[in-house]
Coordinates of C-alpha atoms and ligand atoms in Angstrom, one line a residue:
X1 CA 15.9 -21.0 9.5
X2 CA 12.4 -21.2 10.7
X3 CA 9.9 -19.0 12.4
X4 CA 6.3 -19.9 12.8
X5 CA 5.0 -16.6 14.0
X6 CA 2.8 -14.5 11.6
X7 CA 3.7 -11.8 9.3
X8 CA 1.9 -8.6 10.4
X9 CA 0.4 -5.8 7.9
X10 CA -1.2 -2.6 8.3
X11 CA -2.8 0.2 6.4
X12 CA -5.0 3.2 6.9
X13 CA -8.0 0.9 5.7
X14 CA -8.7 -1.7 3.1
X15 CA -6.3 -0.7 0.4
X16 CA -3.3 -2.7 1.8
X17 CA -5.2 -5.9 1.1
X18 CA -3.9 -5.4 -2.4
X19 CA -0.5 -5.9 -0.9
X20 CA -1.8 -8.8 1.3
X21 CA -3.0 -10.6 -1.8
X22 CA 0.4 -10.6 -3.4
X23 CA 2.1 -11.9 -0.2
X24 CA -0.4 -14.5 0.3
X25 CA 0.0 -15.5 -3.2
X26 CA 3.8 -15.8 -3.2
X27 CA 4.0 -17.3 0.4
X28 CA 0.9 -19.3 1.0
X29 CA 2.3 -21.2 3.9
X30 CA 2.8 -18.1 6.0
X31 CA 0.3 -16.8 8.8
X32 CA -0.8 -13.3 8.2
X33 CA -2.6 -10.7 10.5
X34 CA -3.9 -7.7 8.5
X35 CA -4.8 -4.5 10.5
X36 CA -7.2 -2.1 8.6
X37 CA -7.1 1.2 10.7
X38 CA -10.1 2.5 8.7
X39 CA -11.3 4.5 11.7
X40 CA -8.5 6.9 11.1
X41 CA -8.5 6.8 7.2
X42 CA -7.5 8.7 5.3
X43 CA -3.8 9.1 6.5
X44 CA -3.0 11.1 3.4
X45 CA -4.4 14.4 4.7
X46 CA -2.9 14.0 8.1
X47 CA 0.4 15.6 9.4
X48 CA 3.7 13.5 9.6
X49 CA 3.5 13.4 13.4
X50 CA -0.1 12.0 13.2
X51 CA 1.0 9.5 10.8
X52 CA 4.1 8.5 12.9
X53 CA 1.7 8.2 16.0
X54 CA -0.9 6.0 14.2
X55 CA 2.0 3.8 12.7
X56 CA 3.4 3.2 16.3
X57 CA -0.1 2.4 17.5
X58 CA -0.6 -0.3 14.9
X59 CA 2.9 -1.7 15.1
X60 CA 2.4 -2.2 19.0
X61 CA -0.8 -4.2 18.2
X62 CA 0.9 -6.4 15.7
X63 CA 3.9 -6.8 18.0
X64 CA 1.6 -8.0 20.8
X65 CA 0.3 -10.6 18.6
X66 CA 3.9 -11.9 18.1
X67 CA 4.3 -10.8 14.6
X68 CA 8.0 -11.8 13.3
X69 CA 8.0 -9.1 10.5
X70 CA 5.8 -5.9 9.7
X71 CA 4.7 -4.9 6.1
X72 CA 3.8 -1.3 6.1
X73 CA 1.2 -1.7 3.5
X74 CA 0.6 1.9 3.0
X75 CA 2.8 4.3 1.0
X76 CA 1.7 7.2 3.1
X77 CA 2.9 5.4 6.3
X78 CA 5.9 4.2 4.7
X79 CA 7.0 7.5 3.3
X80 CA 6.4 9.5 6.6
X81 CA 7.0 7.0 9.4
X82 CA 9.2 3.9 8.4
X83 CA 12.4 5.7 9.5
X84 CA 10.9 6.1 12.9
X85 CA 9.6 2.7 13.2
X86 CA 13.1 1.0 12.2
X87 CA 14.7 3.3 14.8
X88 CA 12.2 2.3 17.5
X89 CA 11.9 -1.3 17.0
X90 CA 14.2 -4.1 16.2
X91 CA 11.8 -6.2 14.0
X92 CA 12.3 -6.0 10.4
X93 CA 9.8 -3.7 8.6
X94 CA 9.1 -3.9 4.9
X95 CA 7.8 -0.7 3.2
X96 CA 5.8 0.3 0.1
X97 CA 7.0 3.3 -2.0
X98 CA 5.8 4.4 -5.5
X99 CA 7.6 2.5 -8.2
X100 CA 9.1 5.4 -9.9
X101 CA 12.4 3.6 -11.1
X102 CA 10.9 1.0 -13.5
X103 CA 8.7 3.7 -15.1
X104 CA 11.6 6.2 -15.5
X105 CA 13.9 3.3 -17.0
X106 CA 11.3 2.1 -19.5
X107 CA 9.4 5.4 -20.6
X108 CA 9.7 6.2 -24.3
X109 CA 7.9 9.5 -24.1
X110 CA 10.1 10.7 -21.1
X111 CA 6.9 11.6 -19.3
X112 CA 5.5 9.5 -16.4
X113 CA 2.6 10.2 -14.2
X114 CA 2.2 9.3 -10.5
X115 CA -1.1 9.4 -8.5
X116 CA -0.6 9.1 -4.7
X117 CA -1.8 10.7 -1.5
X118 CA -0.8 14.4 -0.4
X119 CA 1.0 12.8 2.4
X120 CA 3.2 10.7 0.1
X121 CA 3.8 13.3 -2.6
X122 CA 5.0 15.8 0.2
X123 CA 7.2 13.4 2.2
X124 CA 11.0 13.8 2.1
X125 CA 11.5 10.1 1.1
X126 CA 9.4 10.4 -1.9
X127 CA 11.0 13.8 -2.9
X128 CA 14.6 12.3 -2.6
X129 CA 13.5 9.6 -4.8
X130 CA 12.0 12.0 -7.4
X131 CA 15.3 14.1 -7.4
X132 CA 17.2 10.9 -8.5
X133 CA 15.1 10.1 -11.2
X134 CA 13.8 13.3 -12.9
X135 CA 16.8 14.3 -14.8
X136 CA 15.6 13.2 -18.2
X137 CA 12.0 12.5 -17.4
X138 CA 9.2 14.8 -16.6
X139 CA 7.3 13.4 -13.6
X140 CA 3.7 14.6 -13.3
X141 CA 2.5 14.4 -9.7
X142 CA -1.3 14.2 -8.9
X143 CA -2.8 13.9 -5.4
X144 CA -5.7 11.5 -5.6
X145 CA -8.1 13.7 -3.5
X146 CA -11.2 11.9 -2.4
X147 CA -10.2 8.4 -3.9
X148 CA -9.4 6.7 -0.6
X149 CA -12.7 8.0 0.9
X150 CA -14.7 6.6 -1.9
X151 CA -13.0 3.3 -1.8
X152 CA -13.4 3.1 2.1
X153 CA -17.1 3.9 1.9
X154 CA -17.7 1.1 -0.8
X155 CA -18.0 3.4 -3.8
X156 CA -15.5 2.0 -6.1
X157 CA -17.8 1.7 -9.0
X158 CA -19.5 5.1 -8.7
X159 CA -19.9 8.2 -11.0
X160 CA -18.0 10.2 -8.5
X161 CA -15.1 7.9 -8.7
X162 CA -15.2 8.1 -12.6
X163 CA -15.5 11.7 -12.5
X164 CA -12.5 12.2 -10.1
X165 CA -10.2 9.9 -12.1
X166 CA -11.1 11.5 -15.4
X167 CA -10.1 14.8 -14.0
X168 CA -6.8 13.6 -12.5
X169 CA -5.6 11.5 -15.5
X170 CA -6.7 13.8 -18.4
X171 CA -3.9 16.3 -17.8
X172 CA -1.5 13.3 -17.8
X173 CA -2.8 11.9 -21.0
X174 CA -2.6 15.5 -22.6
X175 CA 1.0 15.5 -21.5
X176 CA 1.6 12.2 -23.2
X177 CA 2.5 10.0 -20.3
X178 CA 3.3 6.4 -21.2
X179 CA 3.5 5.1 -17.6
X180 CA 1.2 5.8 -14.7
X181 CA 2.6 4.9 -11.2
X182 CA 0.0 4.1 -8.5
X183 CA 1.5 5.3 -5.4
X184 CA -1.1 4.2 -2.9
X185 CA -2.2 0.7 -2.0
X186 CA -5.8 1.6 -2.4
X187 CA -5.3 2.4 -5.9
X188 CA -4.9 -1.0 -7.6
X189 CA -8.7 -1.6 -7.0
X190 CA -9.4 1.2 -9.5
X191 CA -7.3 -0.4 -12.3
X192 CA -10.2 -1.4 -14.5
X193 CA -11.8 2.2 -14.3
X194 CA -8.2 3.6 -15.0
X195 CA -7.9 1.4 -18.0
X196 CA -11.1 2.8 -19.4
X197 CA -9.9 6.3 -19.2
X198 CA -6.2 6.0 -20.3
X199 CA -5.2 5.3 -23.9
X200 CA -4.3 1.5 -24.2
X201 CA -0.5 2.1 -24.7
X202 CA 0.0 3.6 -21.1
X203 CA 1.1 1.0 -18.7
X204 CA 0.2 1.0 -15.1
X205 CA 2.5 0.0 -12.5
X206 CA 2.0 -0.7 -8.7
X207 CA 4.4 -2.0 -6.2
X208 CA 2.6 -5.1 -4.9
X209 CA 4.5 -8.0 -6.3
X210 CA 7.9 -6.2 -5.5
X211 CA 6.8 -6.0 -1.9
X212 CA 6.0 -9.6 -1.8
X213 CA 9.4 -10.5 -3.3
X214 CA 11.1 -8.4 -0.8
X215 CA 9.2 -10.0 2.1
X216 CA 10.1 -13.4 0.9
X217 CA 13.8 -12.4 0.6
X218 CA 13.8 -10.8 4.2
X219 CA 12.2 -14.0 5.6
X220 CA 15.0 -16.2 3.7
X221 CA 17.8 -14.1 4.8
X222 CA 16.9 -12.8 8.4
X223 CA 13.6 -14.2 9.9
X224 CA 12.7 -17.6 8.8
X225 CA 9.7 -19.4 7.2
X226 CA 6.8 -21.0 8.7
X227 CA 7.4 -24.7 8.7
X228 CA 4.5 -25.8 10.9
X229 CA 1.3 -27.0 9.2
X230 CA -0.8 -24.7 11.5
X231 CA -1.4 -21.4 9.7
X232 CA -4.0 -18.7 9.9
X233 CA -5.1 -15.5 8.2
X234 CA -6.6 -12.9 10.6
X235 CA -8.2 -9.7 9.3
X236 CA -8.9 -7.0 12.1
X237 CA -10.6 -3.7 11.4
X238 CA -11.7 -0.9 13.7
X239 CA -14.9 0.0 11.9
X240 CA -17.8 -1.8 10.3
X241 CA -16.3 -4.9 8.5
X242 CA -18.6 -4.7 5.5
X243 CA -16.4 -3.0 2.8
X244 CA -13.4 -4.8 3.9
X245 CA -15.3 -8.2 3.5
X246 CA -16.6 -7.1 0.3
X247 CA -13.1 -6.4 -1.2
X248 CA -12.0 -9.9 0.0
X249 CA -15.2 -11.4 -1.8
X250 CA -16.5 -12.5 1.6
X251 CA -13.9 -15.2 1.7
X252 CA -12.6 -14.4 5.2
X253 CA -14.0 -13.8 8.6
X254 CA -13.3 -10.2 9.7
X255 CA -12.8 -9.4 13.4
X256 CA -13.9 -6.0 14.6
X257 CA -11.8 -4.7 17.3
X258 CA -10.8 -1.4 19.0
X259 CA -7.0 -0.8 18.5
Ligands
LIG301 N1 -3.2 3.1 1.3 C1 -2.8 4.3 1.8 C2 -1.3 4.6 0.8 O1 -0.8 3.6 0.3 C3 -3.1 5.4 2.5 C4 -4.1 6.2 2.0 C5 -4.8 7.1 2.8 O2 -5.2 6.7 4.2 O3 -4.8 8.2 2.6 O4 -1.0 5.6 0.8

C-alpha cells in the first residue's frame, strides 16, 4: 500500500517539533507539514470548547493540504479534542498522551511525578488513565504554569525557567519519585535543565518515540507509505518564525501564514 501525501502535525506552538523530530527520524522518506499555532498558545489554560475549536481549525488547514494522517502533537489538544476530531473526520489521527503506564510499571518507589498543562491534567481522558494505574502507585500531578510561555518566547535557558522548574520538581523529589513523566510536547526541550535539578536516579519519560512508532504502524496497516522520490518538509507558523527557526537549529525555512 502506498500514499505519497504528507503527514500533518499540529501543536499550540513550537513544542510539537519534539514529536516531529522523532517521526522524521523514524520515517525519513515521508513528507510532513507542521503547523505551529503559536498565536493561540498556550492551549493549556483554555476551555475544552476553545481547544476543540482550535483543533478543528488546524485540522481543516492540514486537510486542505491533502494530509493523509494527522498527528496531534500536543497532549492538551489530544486529551481534550481527539475524540471529537475522530468523530468529525474520516482521516486517522494519532494523539499524544502522558506516558503513565511505563512509569507505573517500572517504578520501585511506587511514587511517580507528572508535569503537564492544566488542560491535560483536568481532562477526562487523562483522569480515566490515572484511575487505571493509581492503585499501587502514588501519582503526583503538577501543572507546569508558565513553562510553555517561556519556551514560546525563546527563554528556555533563563533564570525564570530554572526557578519555575525547581519549584515544581522539589516537592516530587521530597516525595521520592523515581520517574518523571513529561506530559506536554514542549517539555522535552527542558530535559537538560530538569536533569540538573533531579537526582540522577530519577528517570524522565516522554511519549515522542511511542508516537513515531504508532504513526509508522498506522501507515503500514491503513494509510500507506510515500514511495515517490519527491518529499518535502514544511513548517508553518502564524507568528514571528524566529523561535521556531531557532528550535530547529535554523535548518528549515519557516513559512509565516494566517490560519
Ligand atoms: N504542547 C502542548 C502540550 O503538549 C500544549 C501546551 C500549551 O499550549 O499549553 O500539551
